[in-house]
PDB file of C-alpha atoms in Angstrom:
ATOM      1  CA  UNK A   1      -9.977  -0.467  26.773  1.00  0.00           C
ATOM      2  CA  UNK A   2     -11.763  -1.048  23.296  1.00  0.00           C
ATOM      3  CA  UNK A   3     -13.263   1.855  21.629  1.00  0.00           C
ATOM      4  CA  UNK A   4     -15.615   1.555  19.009  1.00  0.00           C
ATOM      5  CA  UNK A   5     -17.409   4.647  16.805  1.00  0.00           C
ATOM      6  CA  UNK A   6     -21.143   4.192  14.935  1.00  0.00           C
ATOM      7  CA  UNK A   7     -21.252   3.897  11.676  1.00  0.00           C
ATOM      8  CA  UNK A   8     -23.919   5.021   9.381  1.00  0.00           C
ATOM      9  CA  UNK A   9     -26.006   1.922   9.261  1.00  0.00           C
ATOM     10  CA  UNK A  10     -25.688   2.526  13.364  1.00  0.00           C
ATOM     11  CA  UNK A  11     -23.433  -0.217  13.459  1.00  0.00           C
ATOM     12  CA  UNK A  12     -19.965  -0.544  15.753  1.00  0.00           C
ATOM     13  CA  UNK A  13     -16.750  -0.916  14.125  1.00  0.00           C
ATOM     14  CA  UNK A  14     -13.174  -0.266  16.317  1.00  0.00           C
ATOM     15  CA  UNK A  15     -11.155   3.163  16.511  1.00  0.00           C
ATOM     16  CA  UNK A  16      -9.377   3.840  13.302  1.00  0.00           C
ATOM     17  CA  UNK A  17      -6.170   2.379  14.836  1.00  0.00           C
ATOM     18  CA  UNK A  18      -7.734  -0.522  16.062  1.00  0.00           C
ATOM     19  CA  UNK A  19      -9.938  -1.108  12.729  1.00  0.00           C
ATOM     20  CA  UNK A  20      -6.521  -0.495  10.129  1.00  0.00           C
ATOM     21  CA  UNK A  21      -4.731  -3.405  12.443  1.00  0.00           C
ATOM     22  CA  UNK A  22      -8.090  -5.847  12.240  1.00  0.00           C
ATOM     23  CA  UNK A  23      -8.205  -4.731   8.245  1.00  0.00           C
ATOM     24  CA  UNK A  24      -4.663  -6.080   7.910  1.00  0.00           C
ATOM     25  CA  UNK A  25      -5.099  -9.393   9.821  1.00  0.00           C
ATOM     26  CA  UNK A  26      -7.600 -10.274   7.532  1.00  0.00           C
ATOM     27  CA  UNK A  27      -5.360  -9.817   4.282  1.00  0.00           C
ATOM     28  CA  UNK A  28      -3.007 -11.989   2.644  1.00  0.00           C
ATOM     29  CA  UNK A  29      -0.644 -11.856   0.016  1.00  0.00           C
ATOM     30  CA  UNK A  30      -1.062 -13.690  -3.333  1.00  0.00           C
ATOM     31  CA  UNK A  31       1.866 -13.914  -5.976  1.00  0.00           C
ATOM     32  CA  UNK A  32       0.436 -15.752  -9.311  1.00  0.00           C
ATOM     33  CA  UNK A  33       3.150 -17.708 -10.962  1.00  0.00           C
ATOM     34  CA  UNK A  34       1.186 -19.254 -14.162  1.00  0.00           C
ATOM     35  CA  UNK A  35       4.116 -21.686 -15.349  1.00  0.00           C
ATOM     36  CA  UNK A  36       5.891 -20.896 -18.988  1.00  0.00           C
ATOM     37  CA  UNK A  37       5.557 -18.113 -20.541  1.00  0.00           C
ATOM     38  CA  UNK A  38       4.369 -18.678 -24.078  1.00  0.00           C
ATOM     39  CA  UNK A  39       6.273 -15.902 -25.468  1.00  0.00           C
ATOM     40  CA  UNK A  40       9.572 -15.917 -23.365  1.00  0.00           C
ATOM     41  CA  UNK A  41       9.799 -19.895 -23.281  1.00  0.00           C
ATOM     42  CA  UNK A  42      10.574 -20.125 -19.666  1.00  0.00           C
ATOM     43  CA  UNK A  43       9.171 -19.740 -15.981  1.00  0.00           C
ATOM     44  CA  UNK A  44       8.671 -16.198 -15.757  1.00  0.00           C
ATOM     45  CA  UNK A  45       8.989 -16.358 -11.930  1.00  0.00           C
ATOM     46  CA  UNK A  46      11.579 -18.489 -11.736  1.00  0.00           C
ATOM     47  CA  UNK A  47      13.631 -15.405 -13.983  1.00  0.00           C
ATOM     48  CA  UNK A  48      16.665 -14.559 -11.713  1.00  0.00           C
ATOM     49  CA  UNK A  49      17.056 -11.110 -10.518  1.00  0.00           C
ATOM     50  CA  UNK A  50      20.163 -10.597  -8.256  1.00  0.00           C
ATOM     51  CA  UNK A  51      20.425 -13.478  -5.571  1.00  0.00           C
ATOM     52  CA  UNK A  52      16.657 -14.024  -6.054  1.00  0.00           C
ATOM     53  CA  UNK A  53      13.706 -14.761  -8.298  1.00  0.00           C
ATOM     54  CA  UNK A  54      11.274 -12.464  -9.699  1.00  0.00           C
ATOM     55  CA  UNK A  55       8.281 -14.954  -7.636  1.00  0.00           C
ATOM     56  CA  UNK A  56      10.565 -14.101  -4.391  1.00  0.00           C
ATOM     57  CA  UNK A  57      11.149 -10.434  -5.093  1.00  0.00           C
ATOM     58  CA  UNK A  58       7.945  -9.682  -5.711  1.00  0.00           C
ATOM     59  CA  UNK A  59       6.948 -11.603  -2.619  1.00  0.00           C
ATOM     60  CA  UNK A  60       9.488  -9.308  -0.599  1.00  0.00           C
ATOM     61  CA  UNK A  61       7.266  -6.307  -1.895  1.00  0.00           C
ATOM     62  CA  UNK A  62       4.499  -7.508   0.187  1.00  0.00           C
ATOM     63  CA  UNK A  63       6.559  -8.571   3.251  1.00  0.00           C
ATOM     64  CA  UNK A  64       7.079  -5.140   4.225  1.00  0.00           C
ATOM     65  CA  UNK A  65       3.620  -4.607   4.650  1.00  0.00           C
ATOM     66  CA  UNK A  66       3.691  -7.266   7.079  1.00  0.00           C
ATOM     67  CA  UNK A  67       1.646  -9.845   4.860  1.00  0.00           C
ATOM     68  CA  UNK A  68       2.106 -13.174   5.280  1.00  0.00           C
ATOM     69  CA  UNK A  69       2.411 -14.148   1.895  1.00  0.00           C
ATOM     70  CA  UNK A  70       1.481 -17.172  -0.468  1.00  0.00           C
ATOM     71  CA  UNK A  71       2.178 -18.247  -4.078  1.00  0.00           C
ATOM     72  CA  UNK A  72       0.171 -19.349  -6.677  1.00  0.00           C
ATOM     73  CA  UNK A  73       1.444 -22.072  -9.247  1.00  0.00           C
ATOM     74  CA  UNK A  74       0.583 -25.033 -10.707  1.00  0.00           C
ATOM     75  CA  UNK A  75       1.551 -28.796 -10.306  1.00  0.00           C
ATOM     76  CA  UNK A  76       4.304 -28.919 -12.370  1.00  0.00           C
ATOM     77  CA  UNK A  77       6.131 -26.061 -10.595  1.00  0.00           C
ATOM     78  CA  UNK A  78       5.819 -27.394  -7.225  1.00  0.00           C
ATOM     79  CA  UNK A  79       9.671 -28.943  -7.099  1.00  0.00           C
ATOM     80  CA  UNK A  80      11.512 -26.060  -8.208  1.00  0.00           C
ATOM     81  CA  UNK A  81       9.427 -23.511  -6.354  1.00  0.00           C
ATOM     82  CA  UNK A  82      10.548 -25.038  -3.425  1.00  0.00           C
ATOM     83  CA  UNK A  83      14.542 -24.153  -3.746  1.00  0.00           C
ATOM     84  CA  UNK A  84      12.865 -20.365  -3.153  1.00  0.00           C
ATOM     85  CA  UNK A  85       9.405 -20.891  -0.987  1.00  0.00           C
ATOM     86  CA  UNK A  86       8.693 -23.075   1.983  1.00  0.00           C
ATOM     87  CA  UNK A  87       5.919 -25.800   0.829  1.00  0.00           C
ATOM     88  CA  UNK A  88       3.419 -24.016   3.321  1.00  0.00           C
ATOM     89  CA  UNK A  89       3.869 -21.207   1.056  1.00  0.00           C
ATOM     90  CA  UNK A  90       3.198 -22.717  -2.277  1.00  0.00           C
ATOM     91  CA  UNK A  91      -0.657 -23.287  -3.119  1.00  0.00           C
ATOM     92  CA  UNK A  92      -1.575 -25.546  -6.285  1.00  0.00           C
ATOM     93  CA  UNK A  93      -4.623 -24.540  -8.469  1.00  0.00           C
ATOM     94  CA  UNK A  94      -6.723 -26.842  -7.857  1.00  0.00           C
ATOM     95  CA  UNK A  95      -9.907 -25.597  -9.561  1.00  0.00           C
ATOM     96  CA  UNK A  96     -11.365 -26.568 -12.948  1.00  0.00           C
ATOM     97  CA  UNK A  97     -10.777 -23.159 -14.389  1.00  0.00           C
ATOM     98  CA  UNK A  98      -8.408 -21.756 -16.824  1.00  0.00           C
ATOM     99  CA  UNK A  99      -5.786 -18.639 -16.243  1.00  0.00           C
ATOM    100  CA  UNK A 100      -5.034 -16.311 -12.606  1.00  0.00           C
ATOM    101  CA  UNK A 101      -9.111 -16.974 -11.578  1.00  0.00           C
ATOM    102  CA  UNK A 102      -7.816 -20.861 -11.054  1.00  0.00           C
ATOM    103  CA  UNK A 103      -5.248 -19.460  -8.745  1.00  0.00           C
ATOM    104  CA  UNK A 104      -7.125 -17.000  -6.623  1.00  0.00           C
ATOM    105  CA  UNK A 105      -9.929 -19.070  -6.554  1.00  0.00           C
ATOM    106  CA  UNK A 106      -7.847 -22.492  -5.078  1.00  0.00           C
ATOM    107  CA  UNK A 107      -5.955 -19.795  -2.330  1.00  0.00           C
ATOM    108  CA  UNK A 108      -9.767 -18.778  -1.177  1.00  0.00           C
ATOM    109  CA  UNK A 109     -10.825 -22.472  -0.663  1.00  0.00           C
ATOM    110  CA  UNK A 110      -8.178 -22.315   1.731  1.00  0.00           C
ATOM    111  CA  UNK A 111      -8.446 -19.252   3.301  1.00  0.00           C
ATOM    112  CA  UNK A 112     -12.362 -18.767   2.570  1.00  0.00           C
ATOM    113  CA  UNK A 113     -12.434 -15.796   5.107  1.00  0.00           C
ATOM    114  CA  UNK A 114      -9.680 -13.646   4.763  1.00  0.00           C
ATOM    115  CA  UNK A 115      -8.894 -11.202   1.579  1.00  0.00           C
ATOM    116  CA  UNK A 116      -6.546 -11.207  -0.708  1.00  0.00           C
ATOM    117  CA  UNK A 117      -4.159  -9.064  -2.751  1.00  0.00           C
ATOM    118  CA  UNK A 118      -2.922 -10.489  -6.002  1.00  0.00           C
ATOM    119  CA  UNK A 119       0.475  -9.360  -7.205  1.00  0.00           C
ATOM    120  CA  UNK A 120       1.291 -10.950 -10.940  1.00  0.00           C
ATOM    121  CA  UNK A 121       5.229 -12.126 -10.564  1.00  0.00           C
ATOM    122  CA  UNK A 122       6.131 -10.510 -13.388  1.00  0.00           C
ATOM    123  CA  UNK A 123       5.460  -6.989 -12.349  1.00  0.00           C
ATOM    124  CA  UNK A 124       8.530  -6.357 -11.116  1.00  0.00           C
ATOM    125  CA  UNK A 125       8.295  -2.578 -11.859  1.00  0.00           C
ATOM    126  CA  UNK A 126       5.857  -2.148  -9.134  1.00  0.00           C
ATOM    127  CA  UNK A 127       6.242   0.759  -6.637  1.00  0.00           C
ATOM    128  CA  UNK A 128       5.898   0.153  -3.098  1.00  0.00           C
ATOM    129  CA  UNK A 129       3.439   3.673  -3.323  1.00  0.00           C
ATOM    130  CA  UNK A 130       1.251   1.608  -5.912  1.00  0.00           C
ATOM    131  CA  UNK A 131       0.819  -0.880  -3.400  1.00  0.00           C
ATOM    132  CA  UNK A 132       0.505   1.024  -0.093  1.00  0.00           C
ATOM    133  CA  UNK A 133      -2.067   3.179  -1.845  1.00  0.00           C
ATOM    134  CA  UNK A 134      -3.904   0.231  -2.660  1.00  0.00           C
ATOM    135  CA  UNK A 135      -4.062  -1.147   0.891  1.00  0.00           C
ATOM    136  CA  UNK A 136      -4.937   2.689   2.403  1.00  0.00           C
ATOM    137  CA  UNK A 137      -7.716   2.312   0.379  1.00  0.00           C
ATOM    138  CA  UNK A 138      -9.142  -0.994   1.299  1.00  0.00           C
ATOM    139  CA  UNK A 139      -7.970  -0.438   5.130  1.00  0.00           C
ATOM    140  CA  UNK A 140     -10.497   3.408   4.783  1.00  0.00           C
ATOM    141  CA  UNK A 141     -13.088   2.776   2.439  1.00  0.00           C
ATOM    142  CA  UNK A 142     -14.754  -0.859   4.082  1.00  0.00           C
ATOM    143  CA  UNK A 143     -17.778  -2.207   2.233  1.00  0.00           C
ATOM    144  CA  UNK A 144     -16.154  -3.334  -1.562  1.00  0.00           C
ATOM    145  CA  UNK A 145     -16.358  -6.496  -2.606  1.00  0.00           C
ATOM    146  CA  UNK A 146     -12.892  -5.315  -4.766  1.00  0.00           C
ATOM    147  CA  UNK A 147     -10.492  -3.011  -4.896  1.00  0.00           C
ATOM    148  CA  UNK A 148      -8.688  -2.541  -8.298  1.00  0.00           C
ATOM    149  CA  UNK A 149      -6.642   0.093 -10.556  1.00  0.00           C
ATOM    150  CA  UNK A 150      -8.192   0.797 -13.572  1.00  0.00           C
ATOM    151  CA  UNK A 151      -7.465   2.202 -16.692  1.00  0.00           C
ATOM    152  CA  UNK A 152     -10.526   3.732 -18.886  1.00  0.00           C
ATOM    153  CA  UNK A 153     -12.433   0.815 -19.140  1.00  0.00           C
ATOM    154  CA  UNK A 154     -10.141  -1.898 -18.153  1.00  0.00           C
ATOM    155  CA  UNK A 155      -8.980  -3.220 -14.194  1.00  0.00           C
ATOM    156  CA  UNK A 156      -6.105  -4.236 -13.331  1.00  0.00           C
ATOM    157  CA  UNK A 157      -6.536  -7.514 -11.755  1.00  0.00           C
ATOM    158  CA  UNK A 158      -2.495  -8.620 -11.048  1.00  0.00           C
ATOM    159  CA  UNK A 159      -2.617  -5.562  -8.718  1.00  0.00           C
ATOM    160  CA  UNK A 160      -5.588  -5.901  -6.778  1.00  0.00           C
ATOM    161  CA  UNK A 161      -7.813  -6.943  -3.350  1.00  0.00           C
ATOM    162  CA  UNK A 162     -10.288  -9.574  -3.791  1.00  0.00           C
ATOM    163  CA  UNK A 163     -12.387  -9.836  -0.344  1.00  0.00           C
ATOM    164  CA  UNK A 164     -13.052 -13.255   1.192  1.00  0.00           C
ATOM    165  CA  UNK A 165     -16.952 -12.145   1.320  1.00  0.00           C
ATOM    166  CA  UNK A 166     -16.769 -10.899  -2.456  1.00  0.00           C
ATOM    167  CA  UNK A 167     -15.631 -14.276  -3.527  1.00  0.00           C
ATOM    168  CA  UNK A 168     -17.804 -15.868  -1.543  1.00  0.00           C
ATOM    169  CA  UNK A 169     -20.846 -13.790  -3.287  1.00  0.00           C
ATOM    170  CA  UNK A 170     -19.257 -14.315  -6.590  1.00  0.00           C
ATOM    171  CA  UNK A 171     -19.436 -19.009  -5.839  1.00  0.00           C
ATOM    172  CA  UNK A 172     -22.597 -18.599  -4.707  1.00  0.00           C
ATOM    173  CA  UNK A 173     -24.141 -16.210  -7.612  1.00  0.00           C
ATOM    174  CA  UNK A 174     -22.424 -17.912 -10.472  1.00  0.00           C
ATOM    175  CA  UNK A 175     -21.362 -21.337  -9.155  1.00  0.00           C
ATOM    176  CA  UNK A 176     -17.723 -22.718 -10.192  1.00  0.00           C
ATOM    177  CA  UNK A 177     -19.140 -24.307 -13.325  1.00  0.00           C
ATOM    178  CA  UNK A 178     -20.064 -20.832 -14.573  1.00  0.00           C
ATOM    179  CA  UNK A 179     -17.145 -19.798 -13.538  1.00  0.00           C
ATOM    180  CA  UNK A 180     -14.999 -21.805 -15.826  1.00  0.00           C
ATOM    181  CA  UNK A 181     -16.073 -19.073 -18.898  1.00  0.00           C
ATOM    182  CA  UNK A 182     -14.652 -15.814 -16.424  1.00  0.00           C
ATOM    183  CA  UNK A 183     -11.405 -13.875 -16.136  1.00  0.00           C
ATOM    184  CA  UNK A 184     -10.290 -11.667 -13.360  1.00  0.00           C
ATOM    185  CA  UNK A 185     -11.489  -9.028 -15.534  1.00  0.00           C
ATOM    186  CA  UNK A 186     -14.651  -9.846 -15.898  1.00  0.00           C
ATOM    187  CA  UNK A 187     -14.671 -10.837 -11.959  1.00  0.00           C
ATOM    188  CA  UNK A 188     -14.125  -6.656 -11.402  1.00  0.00           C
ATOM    189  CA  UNK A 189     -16.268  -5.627 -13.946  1.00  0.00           C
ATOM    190  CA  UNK A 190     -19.735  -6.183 -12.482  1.00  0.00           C
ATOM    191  CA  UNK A 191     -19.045  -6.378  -8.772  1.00  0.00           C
ATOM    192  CA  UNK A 192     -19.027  -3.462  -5.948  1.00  0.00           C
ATOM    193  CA  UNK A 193     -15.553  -2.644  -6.764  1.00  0.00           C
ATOM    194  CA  UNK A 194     -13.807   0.152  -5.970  1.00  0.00           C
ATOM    195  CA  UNK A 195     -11.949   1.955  -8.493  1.00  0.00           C
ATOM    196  CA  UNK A 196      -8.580   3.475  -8.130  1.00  0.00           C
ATOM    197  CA  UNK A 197      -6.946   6.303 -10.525  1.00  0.00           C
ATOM    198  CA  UNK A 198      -3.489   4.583 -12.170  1.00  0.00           C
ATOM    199  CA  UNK A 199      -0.967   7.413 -11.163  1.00  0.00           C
ATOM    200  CA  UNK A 200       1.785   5.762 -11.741  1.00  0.00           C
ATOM    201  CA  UNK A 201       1.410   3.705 -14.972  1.00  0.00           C
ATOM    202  CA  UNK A 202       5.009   2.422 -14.494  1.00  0.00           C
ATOM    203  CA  UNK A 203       4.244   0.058 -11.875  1.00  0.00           C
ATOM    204  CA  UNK A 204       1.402  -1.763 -14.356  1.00  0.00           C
ATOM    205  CA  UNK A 205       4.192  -2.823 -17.079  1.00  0.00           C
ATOM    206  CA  UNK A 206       4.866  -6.254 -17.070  1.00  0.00           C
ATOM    207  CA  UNK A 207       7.691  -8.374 -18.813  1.00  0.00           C
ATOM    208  CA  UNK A 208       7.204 -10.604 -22.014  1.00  0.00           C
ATOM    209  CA  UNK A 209      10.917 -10.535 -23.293  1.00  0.00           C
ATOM    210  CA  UNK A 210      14.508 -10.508 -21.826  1.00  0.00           C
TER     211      UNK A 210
END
């Protein structure tokens, strides 16, 4: 039997149980890969770590959530991302824009109704607490566009939840022309994001030298 509770605006929503398990169909794993790294001179995700990558070991930090996960690169990574991803995994930007935006923004015109947590591959410091905090948040507190760490006045957009409808709004208000002058930052900045205390500043460092 299906049980559903009233919310505030006198609308139905499922049981807790029920609502956390519909919450967590709807999201989907995002590593960014953005090709060479200026400053290290080579794939950062392609880095070895163990028997692995850092693009498939930060992939594994999402799998134990149980989120089917995809990864973000561009055209000229597509071959040798595929000695460590399936191709069904790999998503090419495909958008006219420049940095991470390009990549979240192609994955959504795929998937235009489901959310989406970005992970940056180089993060590899990341605590699975980070993480699960993150989705606690977004499975209680409904109704963001975003969900985001932040640090005084700065988000941090490689560790974050961009909702399908949130991206949606975002296309329609500012069109992908417009869109061509934004970063993730900005993205956060203005919408109905919700804002998460950094408690473990560890998990935000990310790699620019060997």
């Amino acid at each position: 039997m299906n049980v559903y509770l009233l919310n505030l605006c006198g609308e139905s929503k499922p049981a807790p149980e029920m609502w956390i398990n519909y919450r967590m169909k709807q999201l989907r794993g995002v590593i960014i890969c953005g090709g060479e790294s200026r400053r290290m001179g080579t794939d950062k995700g392609l880095i070895r770590i163990g028997d692995s990558c850092w693009a498939a070991y930060m992939a594994d930090k999402l799998n134990v959530f149980g989120l089917p996960v995809l990864v973000s690169i561009n055209k000229t990574q597509q071959l040798t991302y595929l000695n460590f991803f399936s191709g069904d995994q790999l998503i090419v930007d495909s958008m006219d824009i420049g940095g991470p935006l390009n990549g979240l923004l192609s994955v959504h015109t795929l998937y235009p109704d489901e959310d989406l947590l970005l992970l940056a591959c180089d993060m590899i410091n990341m605590q699975k607490s980070t993480i699960e905090r993150l989705i606690n948040t977004y499975n209680d507190d409904a109704g963001h566009d975003f969900y985001a760490y932040r640090q005084d006045a700065f988000a941090e957009p490689l560790c974050a939840i961009y909702t399908g409808r949130g991206l949606k709004k975002l296309i329609r208000e500012q069109g992908t022309l417009s869109l061509q002058k934004w970063s993730l930052q900005k993205v956060l900045m203005p919408a109905i994001t919700k804002n998460l205390t950094i408690t473990e500043p560890g998990s935000f460092e990310n790699h620019n030298n060997l």
